[in-house]
Amino acid sequence: MALTGRAALVAAIGSIPIGILEPGWAGILAVNGPLALACACDFALAAPVRRLVLSRSGDTSTRLGETADVTLTVTNPSRRLLRARLRDAWPPSSWQPGTEVEGSRHSVTVPAGERRRVTTRLRPTRRGDRQADRVTIRSYGPLGLFSRQGAHKVPWTVRVLPPFTSRKHLPSKLARLRELDGRTSVLTRGEGTEFDSLREYVPGDDTRSIDWRATARQSTVAVRTWRPERDRHILLVLDTGRTSAGRVGDVPRLDASLDAALLLAALASRAGDRVDLLAYDRRVRALVQGRSAGDVLPSLVTAMATLEPELVETDARGLTATALRTAPRSSLIVLLTTLDAAPVEQGLLPVLPQLTQRHTVLVASVADPHVARMGQARGNVDAVYEAAAAAQARSERQRTAEQLRRHGVTVVDATPDDLAPALADAYLALKAAGRL
């Protein structure tokens, strides 16, 4: 039986979900019949939320610190005009602090049977995969008095890649590499070099490089030039155990290690060497092998994007065994780990001979610049104690580094800003000395 008059009004009001009522409206509706009727009509004319069709498109990856645009398409299949506010929810680390509200909320108007697009601009603050959460839509009637609300799951993933800030050092390192390649007058010689060409002797050249047979055939003294061998194998080993989780400045030590590894990989691939990656703590976290020179850097960046420090003690024996399986012949093994005394003395040193017996080993570690600032503190009792603690910490790291050097290991210990260029310089020095 159809309801008319006051019964119809009561039924219309009763059909409005309690959660849709704005604060204070319940008392007003109880005494104001015309207003209640207007509100009921407003609710009835709001476009339904559940029937909306949503889809995504846009960026699937970005570098840390850069932006990514994700477009949300809202299709309105109903016969009513959609007037809505929507919230496109993402993890908090998808935006700079304080910008989430501005970046995730949009107003949209979609006529019946049409579609509209809104774009959410992300600026992630952490590496890894950022996955979209739900899209919450509040659909208003023409008077804006009442609304319908619902949520849709619209999956999308944006992979946040390492920023590779040390890229700025690559041109200067490549210039040094060209010198080692014999494209300038600089000479290198050692057991790991190859004969390149002959040129005229200039004062200062090593007399051991004089080619006497070629000199006898011409009127000038000829010397041999040498270039480093190519197609060497380099294995980058990232320690992702608990020590890599320690924060230096605003980021974990692991992030500085990733940046240094990327610069070395870019330089070594340009030098004609083959680069592989192993990330390990108690199991393999990432493994990149057999990539071509043009594909190695994108592969490393993708593999590094989702790496996170694990709060476990690194299994040094397992790491060594895995590294030896990954590098079966003579290679340069670059181990990015800590120089803290306990992990090195109890974990790495007992198994180090297994690596140095067959391979050239380079250990790189991130130093905390705050320790250096503490060492310069003076003026009161607390500052003097801080300086003493800093001096002790530096002494322990130097002692640990010296223990590694006695095993034939090259050690690089530098702050996050200096680690990448220092590691690249160490690689070039090994090239120049013919140890690769």
Tab-separated table of C-alpha atoms in Angstrom:
chain	number	residue	atom	x	y	z
A	1	MET	CA	0.000	0.000	0.000
A	2	ALA	CA	1.459	3.375	-1.053
A	3	LEU	CA	2.277	5.873	1.698
A	4	THR	CA	1.046	9.469	1.414
A	5	GLY	CA	1.341	12.708	3.359
A	6	ARG	CA	3.119	12.603	6.721
A	7	ALA	CA	3.634	8.810	6.564
A	8	ALA	CA	5.594	9.179	3.316
A	9	LEU	CA	7.742	11.909	4.873
A	10	VAL	CA	8.526	9.774	7.929
A	11	ALA	CA	9.387	6.817	5.682
A	12	ALA	CA	11.689	8.966	3.536
A	13	ILE	CA	13.514	10.320	6.568
A	14	GLY	CA	13.770	6.857	8.077
A	15	SER	CA	15.491	5.561	4.947
A	16	ILE	CA	18.396	7.982	5.409
A	17	PRO	CA	21.371	6.206	7.012
A	18	ILE	CA	22.157	7.593	10.445
A	19	GLY	CA	25.817	8.109	9.564
A	20	ILE	CA	24.888	10.516	6.740
A	21	LEU	CA	23.200	13.054	9.023
A	22	GLU	CA	25.332	16.087	9.762
A	23	PRO	CA	25.634	17.046	13.478
A	24	GLY	CA	22.531	18.828	14.747
A	25	TRP	CA	20.312	17.783	11.847
A	26	ALA	CA	18.393	15.146	13.813
A	27	GLY	CA	16.740	17.720	16.114
A	28	ILE	CA	15.998	20.119	13.255
A	29	LEU	CA	14.300	17.412	11.185
A	30	ALA	CA	12.084	16.443	14.106
A	31	VAL	CA	10.384	19.880	14.138
A	32	ASN	CA	10.749	21.147	10.584
A	33	GLY	CA	8.706	19.118	8.142
A	34	PRO	CA	9.462	21.090	4.920
A	35	LEU	CA	13.162	20.988	5.628
A	36	ALA	CA	12.939	17.270	6.293
A	37	LEU	CA	11.241	16.779	2.957
A	38	ALA	CA	13.957	18.798	1.215
A	39	CYS	CA	16.646	16.714	2.888
A	40	ALA	CA	14.943	13.490	1.900
A	41	CYS	CA	14.735	14.639	-1.700
A	42	ASP	CA	18.368	15.779	-1.601
A	43	PHE	CA	19.434	12.330	-0.394
A	44	ALA	CA	17.294	10.601	-3.005
A	45	LEU	CA	18.811	12.687	-5.836
A	46	ALA	CA	22.437	12.035	-4.813
A	47	ALA	CA	24.113	9.697	-7.293
A	48	PRO	CA	24.662	6.159	-5.930
A	49	VAL	CA	28.247	5.415	-4.927
A	50	ARG	CA	28.282	1.631	-5.157
A	51	ARG	CA	27.501	1.629	-8.877
A	52	LEU	CA	30.445	3.864	-9.821
A	53	VAL	CA	33.217	2.258	-11.879
A	54	LEU	CA	36.786	3.268	-11.006
A	55	SER	CA	40.071	2.483	-12.742
A	56	ARG	CA	43.663	3.703	-12.567
A	57	SER	CA	46.474	4.607	-14.939
A	58	GLY	CA	49.729	6.549	-14.744
A	59	ASP	CA	53.217	6.084	-13.347
A	60	THR	CA	54.300	2.722	-11.984
A	61	SER	CA	57.732	3.812	-10.749
A	62	THR	CA	59.620	6.886	-9.632
A	63	ARG	CA	62.875	7.749	-7.916
A	64	LEU	CA	62.944	8.626	-4.254
A	65	GLY	CA	62.392	12.370	-3.896
A	66	GLU	CA	60.662	12.712	-7.273
A	67	THR	CA	56.939	12.741	-8.057
A	68	ALA	CA	54.614	10.132	-9.557
A	69	ASP	CA	51.222	10.940	-11.069
A	70	VAL	CA	48.463	8.330	-10.733
A	71	THR	CA	45.225	9.043	-12.603
A	72	LEU	CA	41.888	7.810	-11.260
A	73	THR	CA	39.041	7.512	-13.793
A	74	VAL	CA	35.521	7.763	-12.322
A	75	THR	CA	32.690	6.468	-14.518
A	76	ASN	CA	29.087	7.286	-13.554
A	77	PRO	CA	26.689	4.689	-15.073
A	78	SER	CA	23.632	5.999	-13.200
A	79	ARG	CA	21.018	8.500	-14.429
A	80	ARG	CA	21.912	11.081	-11.790
A	81	LEU	CA	24.586	13.750	-11.800
A	82	LEU	CA	27.465	12.867	-9.491
A	83	ARG	CA	28.653	15.680	-7.242
A	84	ALA	CA	31.316	14.169	-4.998
A	85	ARG	CA	34.358	14.554	-2.810
A	86	LEU	CA	36.744	11.623	-2.912
A	87	ARG	CA	39.782	10.569	-0.940
A	88	ASP	CA	42.421	8.549	-2.743
A	89	ALA	CA	44.177	6.810	0.170
A	90	TRP	CA	47.856	5.790	-0.006
A	91	PRO	CA	50.397	4.934	2.735
A	92	PRO	CA	51.594	7.995	4.697
A	93	SER	CA	55.115	7.679	3.226
A	94	SER	CA	53.644	8.426	-0.214
A	95	TRP	CA	53.733	12.162	0.512
A	96	GLN	CA	55.979	14.682	2.168
A	97	PRO	CA	54.881	15.257	5.787
A	98	GLY	CA	51.912	17.608	6.018
A	99	THR	CA	50.853	17.343	2.353
A	100	GLU	CA	48.751	14.160	2.489
A	101	VAL	CA	45.394	15.931	2.976
A	102	GLU	CA	45.998	18.307	0.094
A	103	GLY	CA	47.294	15.578	-2.230
A	104	SER	CA	44.717	12.853	-1.600
A	105	ARG	CA	41.387	14.736	-1.681
A	106	HIS	CA	39.594	15.771	-4.850
A	107	SER	CA	36.264	17.268	-5.919
A	108	VAL	CA	34.632	15.743	-8.976
A	109	THR	CA	31.438	16.265	-10.973
A	110	VAL	CA	30.424	13.523	-13.411
A	111	PRO	CA	27.272	13.791	-15.549
A	112	ALA	CA	25.112	10.695	-16.002
A	113	GLY	CA	26.737	8.127	-18.296
A	114	GLU	CA	30.055	9.990	-18.500
A	115	ARG	CA	33.507	9.737	-16.921
A	116	ARG	CA	36.007	12.126	-15.420
A	117	ARG	CA	39.643	11.852	-14.393
A	118	VAL	CA	41.430	13.134	-11.315
A	119	THR	CA	45.194	12.915	-10.733
A	120	THR	CA	46.878	12.168	-7.428
A	121	ARG	CA	50.479	13.363	-7.296
A	122	LEU	CA	52.677	11.286	-4.998
A	123	ARG	CA	56.063	12.312	-3.618
A	124	PRO	CA	57.289	9.244	-1.694
A	125	THR	CA	59.676	9.587	1.228
A	126	ARG	CA	60.802	5.934	1.349
A	127	ARG	CA	62.007	3.323	-1.116
A	128	GLY	CA	59.944	0.260	-1.958
A	129	ASP	CA	56.465	-0.478	-3.259
A	130	ARG	CA	53.675	1.959	-2.424
A	131	GLN	CA	50.270	0.320	-2.874
A	132	ALA	CA	47.002	2.220	-3.173
A	133	ASP	CA	44.428	1.682	-0.456
A	134	ARG	CA	40.702	2.310	-0.899
A	135	VAL	CA	39.028	5.226	-2.637
A	136	THR	CA	36.313	6.731	-0.417
A	137	ILE	CA	33.611	8.731	-2.226
A	138	ARG	CA	30.963	10.986	-0.696
A	139	SER	CA	28.174	11.795	-3.187
A	140	TYR	CA	26.086	14.922	-2.454
A	141	GLY	CA	22.584	15.851	-3.523
A	142	PRO	CA	21.864	19.108	-5.399
A	143	LEU	CA	21.296	21.041	-2.133
A	144	GLY	CA	24.360	19.628	-0.392
A	145	LEU	CA	22.325	18.747	2.717
A	146	PHE	CA	22.816	14.979	2.689
A	147	SER	CA	25.234	12.577	1.038
A	148	ARG	CA	25.827	8.940	0.237
A	149	GLN	CA	29.224	7.459	1.079
A	150	GLY	CA	31.036	4.311	0.033
A	151	ALA	CA	34.490	2.917	-0.722
A	152	HIS	CA	36.064	1.101	-3.670
A	153	LYS	CA	39.258	-0.955	-3.845
A	154	VAL	CA	41.226	0.166	-6.903
A	155	PRO	CA	44.641	-1.573	-6.807
A	156	TRP	CA	47.775	0.172	-8.052
A	157	THR	CA	51.450	-0.051	-7.142
A	158	VAL	CA	54.169	2.560	-7.525
A	159	ARG	CA	57.719	1.280	-7.059
A	160	VAL	CA	60.003	3.871	-5.479
A	161	LEU	CA	63.554	3.391	-6.756
A	162	PRO	CA	66.817	4.490	-5.079
A	163	PRO	CA	67.597	8.139	-5.898
A	164	PHE	CA	71.186	7.511	-7.146
A	165	THR	CA	72.361	10.908	-5.938
A	166	SER	CA	76.002	9.956	-6.536
A	167	ARG	CA	75.380	10.036	-10.289
A	168	LYS	CA	76.892	13.541	-10.252
A	169	HIS	CA	80.322	11.983	-9.629
A	170	LEU	CA	80.151	9.713	-12.679
A	171	PRO	CA	81.595	12.137	-15.304
A	172	SER	CA	84.771	12.781	-13.280
A	173	LYS	CA	85.251	9.064	-12.614
A	174	LEU	CA	84.745	8.258	-16.302
A	175	ALA	CA	87.402	10.840	-17.182
A	176	ARG	CA	89.809	9.047	-14.871
A	177	LEU	CA	88.797	5.745	-16.453
A	178	ARG	CA	89.620	7.102	-19.913
A	179	GLU	CA	93.098	7.964	-18.643
A	180	LEU	CA	93.537	4.392	-17.478
A	181	ASP	CA	92.355	3.162	-20.858
A	182	GLY	CA	95.347	4.837	-22.488
A	183	ARG	CA	93.398	7.573	-24.265
A	184	THR	CA	95.730	10.138	-22.688
A	185	SER	CA	99.454	10.063	-21.961
A	186	VAL	CA	98.985	8.453	-18.543
A	187	LEU	CA	100.494	4.995	-18.330
A	188	THR	CA	99.554	2.105	-16.092
A	189	ARG	CA	101.341	-1.172	-15.830
A	190	GLY	CA	100.828	-4.325	-13.822
A	191	GLU	CA	99.924	-7.955	-14.033
A	192	GLY	CA	96.296	-7.042	-14.756
A	193	THR	CA	96.995	-4.821	-17.789
A	194	GLU	CA	97.076	-5.424	-21.531
A	195	PHE	CA	99.420	-3.977	-24.196
A	196	ASP	CA	97.624	-1.229	-26.081
A	197	SER	CA	99.900	0.645	-28.524
A	198	LEU	CA	103.233	2.411	-29.096
A	199	ARG	CA	103.943	6.112	-28.865
A	200	GLU	CA	106.957	8.418	-28.721
A	201	TYR	CA	108.867	8.641	-25.442
A	202	VAL	CA	108.413	11.812	-23.365
A	203	PRO	CA	110.456	12.766	-20.289
A	204	GLY	CA	109.019	11.191	-17.175
A	205	ASP	CA	107.927	7.928	-18.821
A	206	ASP	CA	108.879	4.690	-17.115
A	207	THR	CA	112.003	3.410	-18.853
A	208	ARG	CA	110.761	-0.136	-18.363
A	209	SER	CA	108.042	0.651	-20.927
A	210	ILE	CA	110.561	1.356	-23.723
A	211	ASP	CA	110.169	-1.004	-26.648
A	212	TRP	CA	113.762	-1.399	-27.854
A	213	ARG	CA	112.901	-3.364	-30.972
A	214	ALA	CA	110.474	-0.710	-32.152
A	215	THR	CA	113.001	1.974	-31.235
A	216	ALA	CA	115.632	0.276	-33.415
A	217	ARG	CA	113.313	0.456	-36.414
A	218	GLN	CA	112.724	4.210	-36.147
A	219	SER	CA	114.561	7.406	-35.282
A	220	THR	CA	112.723	8.069	-32.005
A	221	VAL	CA	112.406	6.172	-28.747
A	222	ALA	CA	109.123	4.236	-28.612
A	223	VAL	CA	107.331	3.237	-25.451
A	224	ARG	CA	104.499	0.830	-24.897
A	225	THR	CA	101.200	2.002	-23.479
A	226	TRP	CA	99.041	-0.271	-21.412
A	227	ARG	CA	95.381	-0.383	-20.635
A	228	PRO	CA	93.560	-2.241	-17.882
A	229	GLU	CA	92.076	-5.573	-18.785
A	230	ARG	CA	88.375	-5.682	-19.515
A	231	ASP	CA	85.720	-8.285	-18.834
A	232	ARG	CA	86.655	-8.571	-15.165
A	233	HIS	CA	83.988	-9.883	-12.807
A	234	ILE	CA	82.766	-7.701	-9.924
A	235	LEU	CA	80.400	-8.970	-7.242
A	236	LEU	CA	78.665	-6.339	-5.113
A	237	VAL	CA	77.666	-7.870	-1.762
A	238	LEU	CA	75.203	-5.900	0.377
A	239	ASP	CA	74.990	-6.825	4.040
A	240	THR	CA	71.294	-6.311	4.891
A	241	GLY	CA	71.574	-7.453	8.523
A	242	ARG	CA	70.851	-5.429	11.644
A	243	THR	CA	73.909	-3.161	11.345
A	244	SER	CA	72.576	-1.823	8.029
A	245	ALA	CA	69.458	-0.568	9.828
A	246	GLY	CA	71.392	1.974	11.898
A	247	ARG	CA	70.420	5.472	10.863
A	248	VAL	CA	73.072	7.943	9.765
A	249	GLY	CA	71.427	11.319	9.457
A	250	ASP	CA	67.898	10.757	8.167
A	251	VAL	CA	68.393	7.439	6.348
A	252	PRO	CA	69.546	3.895	7.195
A	253	ARG	CA	73.146	2.922	6.438
A	254	LEU	CA	71.799	0.556	3.801
A	255	ASP	CA	70.636	3.470	1.644
A	256	ALA	CA	74.131	4.982	1.533
A	257	SER	CA	75.518	1.553	0.586
A	258	LEU	CA	72.989	1.253	-2.236
A	259	ASP	CA	74.005	4.627	-3.636
A	260	ALA	CA	77.695	3.720	-3.553
A	261	ALA	CA	77.009	0.357	-5.195
A	262	LEU	CA	75.106	2.035	-8.043
A	263	LEU	CA	77.956	4.440	-8.811
A	264	LEU	CA	80.481	1.611	-8.828
A	265	ALA	CA	78.223	-0.515	-11.045
A	266	ALA	CA	77.776	2.331	-13.541
A	267	LEU	CA	81.537	2.950	-13.651
A	268	ALA	CA	82.524	-0.718	-13.896
A	269	SER	CA	80.027	-1.447	-16.671
A	270	ARG	CA	81.475	1.461	-18.665
A	271	ALA	CA	84.921	-0.034	-18.081
A	272	GLY	CA	83.791	-3.269	-19.745
A	273	ASP	CA	83.576	-5.280	-16.524
A	274	ARG	CA	80.690	-7.567	-15.594
A	275	VAL	CA	78.781	-6.636	-12.456
A	276	ASP	CA	76.584	-8.895	-10.295
A	277	LEU	CA	74.726	-8.130	-7.074
A	278	LEU	CA	74.107	-10.199	-3.949
A	279	ALA	CA	72.102	-8.945	-0.949
A	280	TYR	CA	72.323	-11.239	2.075
A	281	ASP	CA	71.775	-11.445	5.842
A	282	ARG	CA	70.626	-14.951	6.785
A	283	ARG	CA	69.305	-15.707	3.338
A	284	VAL	CA	69.504	-14.217	-0.146
A	285	ARG	CA	67.425	-11.047	-0.325
A	286	ALA	CA	68.344	-10.109	-3.902
A	287	LEU	CA	70.475	-11.638	-6.648
A	288	VAL	CA	71.263	-10.099	-10.041
A	289	GLN	CA	73.507	-12.050	-12.402
A	290	GLY	CA	74.485	-12.179	-16.035
A	291	ARG	CA	73.133	-8.803	-17.148
A	292	SER	CA	74.556	-6.998	-20.161
A	293	ALA	CA	76.296	-3.646	-19.765
A	294	GLY	CA	73.219	-1.769	-20.916
A	295	ASP	CA	70.842	-3.680	-18.658
A	296	VAL	CA	72.856	-4.021	-15.474
A	297	LEU	CA	72.039	-0.623	-13.941
A	298	PRO	CA	68.238	-0.832	-14.432
A	299	SER	CA	68.311	-4.386	-13.055
A	300	LEU	CA	70.244	-3.334	-9.976
A	301	VAL	CA	67.972	-0.350	-9.319
A	302	THR	CA	64.873	-2.539	-9.546
A	303	ALA	CA	66.347	-5.179	-7.242
A	304	MET	CA	67.469	-2.581	-4.703
A	305	ALA	CA	64.143	-0.760	-4.582
A	306	THR	CA	62.467	-3.212	-2.212
A	307	LEU	CA	65.491	-4.029	-0.041
A	308	GLU	CA	65.022	-3.248	3.641
A	309	PRO	CA	67.350	-3.904	6.595
A	310	GLU	CA	66.533	-7.041	8.544
A	311	LEU	CA	66.874	-6.953	12.327
A	312	VAL	CA	68.903	-10.171	12.460
A	313	GLU	CA	72.606	-10.910	12.875
A	314	THR	CA	74.225	-11.515	9.504
A	315	ASP	CA	75.392	-15.091	8.941
A	316	ALA	CA	78.979	-14.464	7.781
A	317	ARG	CA	79.582	-18.108	6.868
A	318	GLY	CA	76.436	-18.268	4.789
A	319	LEU	CA	77.299	-14.974	3.112
A	320	THR	CA	80.790	-16.227	2.249
A	321	ALA	CA	79.540	-19.545	0.885
A	322	THR	CA	76.918	-17.796	-1.264
A	323	ALA	CA	79.466	-15.278	-2.550
A	324	LEU	CA	81.850	-18.073	-3.541
A	325	ARG	CA	79.078	-19.857	-5.430
A	326	THR	CA	78.104	-16.626	-7.176
A	327	ALA	CA	81.720	-15.786	-8.105
A	328	PRO	CA	83.333	-19.143	-9.013
A	329	ARG	CA	86.435	-17.612	-10.627
A	330	SER	CA	88.780	-14.779	-9.681
A	331	SER	CA	86.723	-11.648	-9.066
A	332	LEU	CA	86.607	-8.392	-7.192
A	333	ILE	CA	84.231	-8.857	-4.256
A	334	VAL	CA	82.983	-5.552	-2.868
A	335	LEU	CA	81.432	-6.129	0.546
A	336	LEU	CA	79.363	-3.207	1.844
A	337	THR	CA	79.063	-3.878	5.551
A	338	THR	CA	79.951	-2.474	8.966
A	339	LEU	CA	83.323	-1.851	10.581
A	340	ASP	CA	81.956	-2.388	14.074
A	341	ALA	CA	84.401	-4.536	15.986
A	342	ALA	CA	82.096	-7.337	17.169
A	343	PRO	CA	80.465	-8.286	13.807
A	344	VAL	CA	83.814	-8.160	11.994
A	345	GLU	CA	85.941	-9.996	14.565
A	346	GLN	CA	83.373	-12.656	15.415
A	347	GLY	CA	81.754	-13.034	11.997
A	348	LEU	CA	83.842	-11.867	9.039
A	349	LEU	CA	87.481	-12.387	10.060
A	350	PRO	CA	87.232	-16.178	10.663
A	351	VAL	CA	85.872	-16.770	7.136
A	352	LEU	CA	87.782	-14.013	5.318
A	353	PRO	CA	90.647	-16.280	4.134
A	354	GLN	CA	88.124	-18.244	2.059
A	355	LEU	CA	87.436	-15.087	0.063
A	356	THR	CA	90.942	-13.631	-0.165
A	357	GLN	CA	92.451	-16.951	-1.245
A	358	ARG	CA	90.753	-16.706	-4.628
A	359	HIS	CA	89.425	-13.163	-4.943
A	360	THR	CA	90.373	-9.540	-4.456
A	361	VAL	CA	88.269	-8.227	-1.580
A	362	LEU	CA	87.228	-4.640	-0.916
A	363	VAL	CA	85.247	-3.734	2.214
A	364	ALA	CA	83.279	-0.460	2.240
A	365	SER	CA	81.567	0.922	5.324
A	366	VAL	CA	79.429	3.948	6.156
A	367	ALA	CA	80.902	6.195	8.855
A	368	ASP	CA	78.698	8.432	10.999
A	369	PRO	CA	79.546	12.141	10.503
A	370	HIS	CA	78.039	12.867	13.916
A	371	VAL	CA	80.990	11.073	15.510
A	372	ALA	CA	83.376	13.529	13.834
A	373	ARG	CA	81.347	16.462	15.148
A	374	MET	CA	81.387	14.939	18.625
A	375	GLY	CA	85.168	14.679	18.452
A	376	GLN	CA	85.450	18.444	17.977
A	377	ALA	CA	83.183	19.302	20.916
A	378	ARG	CA	84.700	21.312	23.766
A	379	GLY	CA	83.607	23.857	26.356
A	380	ASN	CA	81.986	21.854	29.142
A	381	VAL	CA	82.163	18.490	30.867
A	382	ASP	CA	79.494	16.862	28.640
A	383	ALA	CA	81.279	18.027	25.490
A	384	VAL	CA	84.594	16.619	26.705
A	385	TYR	CA	82.990	13.239	27.435
A	386	GLU	CA	81.433	13.258	23.948
A	387	ALA	CA	84.825	14.003	22.397
A	388	ALA	CA	86.401	11.155	24.339
A	389	ALA	CA	83.664	8.746	23.242
A	390	ALA	CA	84.123	9.829	19.620
A	391	ALA	CA	87.881	9.308	19.825
A	392	GLN	CA	87.361	5.823	21.228
A	393	ALA	CA	84.848	4.953	18.492
A	394	ARG	CA	87.223	6.142	15.756
A	395	SER	CA	90.093	4.191	17.310
A	396	GLU	CA	88.053	0.983	17.298
A	397	ARG	CA	87.072	1.432	13.647
A	398	GLN	CA	90.679	2.090	12.658
A	399	ARG	CA	91.819	-1.009	14.542
A	400	THR	CA	89.161	-3.108	12.798
A	401	ALA	CA	90.130	-1.680	9.406
A	402	GLU	CA	93.789	-2.478	10.075
A	403	GLN	CA	92.906	-6.082	10.896
A	404	LEU	CA	91.201	-6.375	7.530
A	405	ARG	CA	94.153	-4.805	5.703
A	406	ARG	CA	96.505	-7.358	7.246
A	407	HIS	CA	94.443	-9.994	5.400
A	408	GLY	CA	95.017	-8.188	2.103
A	409	VAL	CA	91.631	-6.431	2.058
A	410	THR	CA	91.210	-2.903	0.701
A	411	VAL	CA	89.124	-0.867	3.145
A	412	VAL	CA	87.005	2.220	2.410
A	413	ASP	CA	85.521	3.988	5.434
A	414	ALA	CA	83.678	7.217	4.609
A	415	THR	CA	80.609	9.263	5.490
A	416	PRO	CA	77.416	8.817	3.419
A	417	ASP	CA	78.197	11.789	1.151
A	418	ASP	CA	81.765	10.612	0.511
A	419	LEU	CA	81.329	6.834	0.392
A	420	ALA	CA	80.289	6.550	-3.271
A	421	PRO	CA	83.179	8.587	-4.776
A	422	ALA	CA	85.663	7.002	-2.352
A	423	LEU	CA	84.568	3.518	-3.400
A	424	ALA	CA	84.834	4.458	-7.075
A	425	ASP	CA	88.343	5.806	-6.480
A	426	ALA	CA	89.346	2.573	-4.751
A	427	TYR	CA	88.107	0.583	-7.760
A	428	LEU	CA	90.067	2.788	-10.151
A	429	ALA	CA	93.177	2.457	-7.971
A	430	LEU	CA	92.910	-1.341	-8.163
A	431	LYS	CA	92.570	-1.011	-11.933
A	432	ALA	CA	95.623	1.231	-12.132
A	433	ALA	CA	97.668	-1.136	-9.970
A	434	GLY	CA	96.777	-4.080	-12.209
A	435	ARG	CA	95.032	-5.983	-9.432
A	436	LEU	CA	91.918	-6.550	-11.559
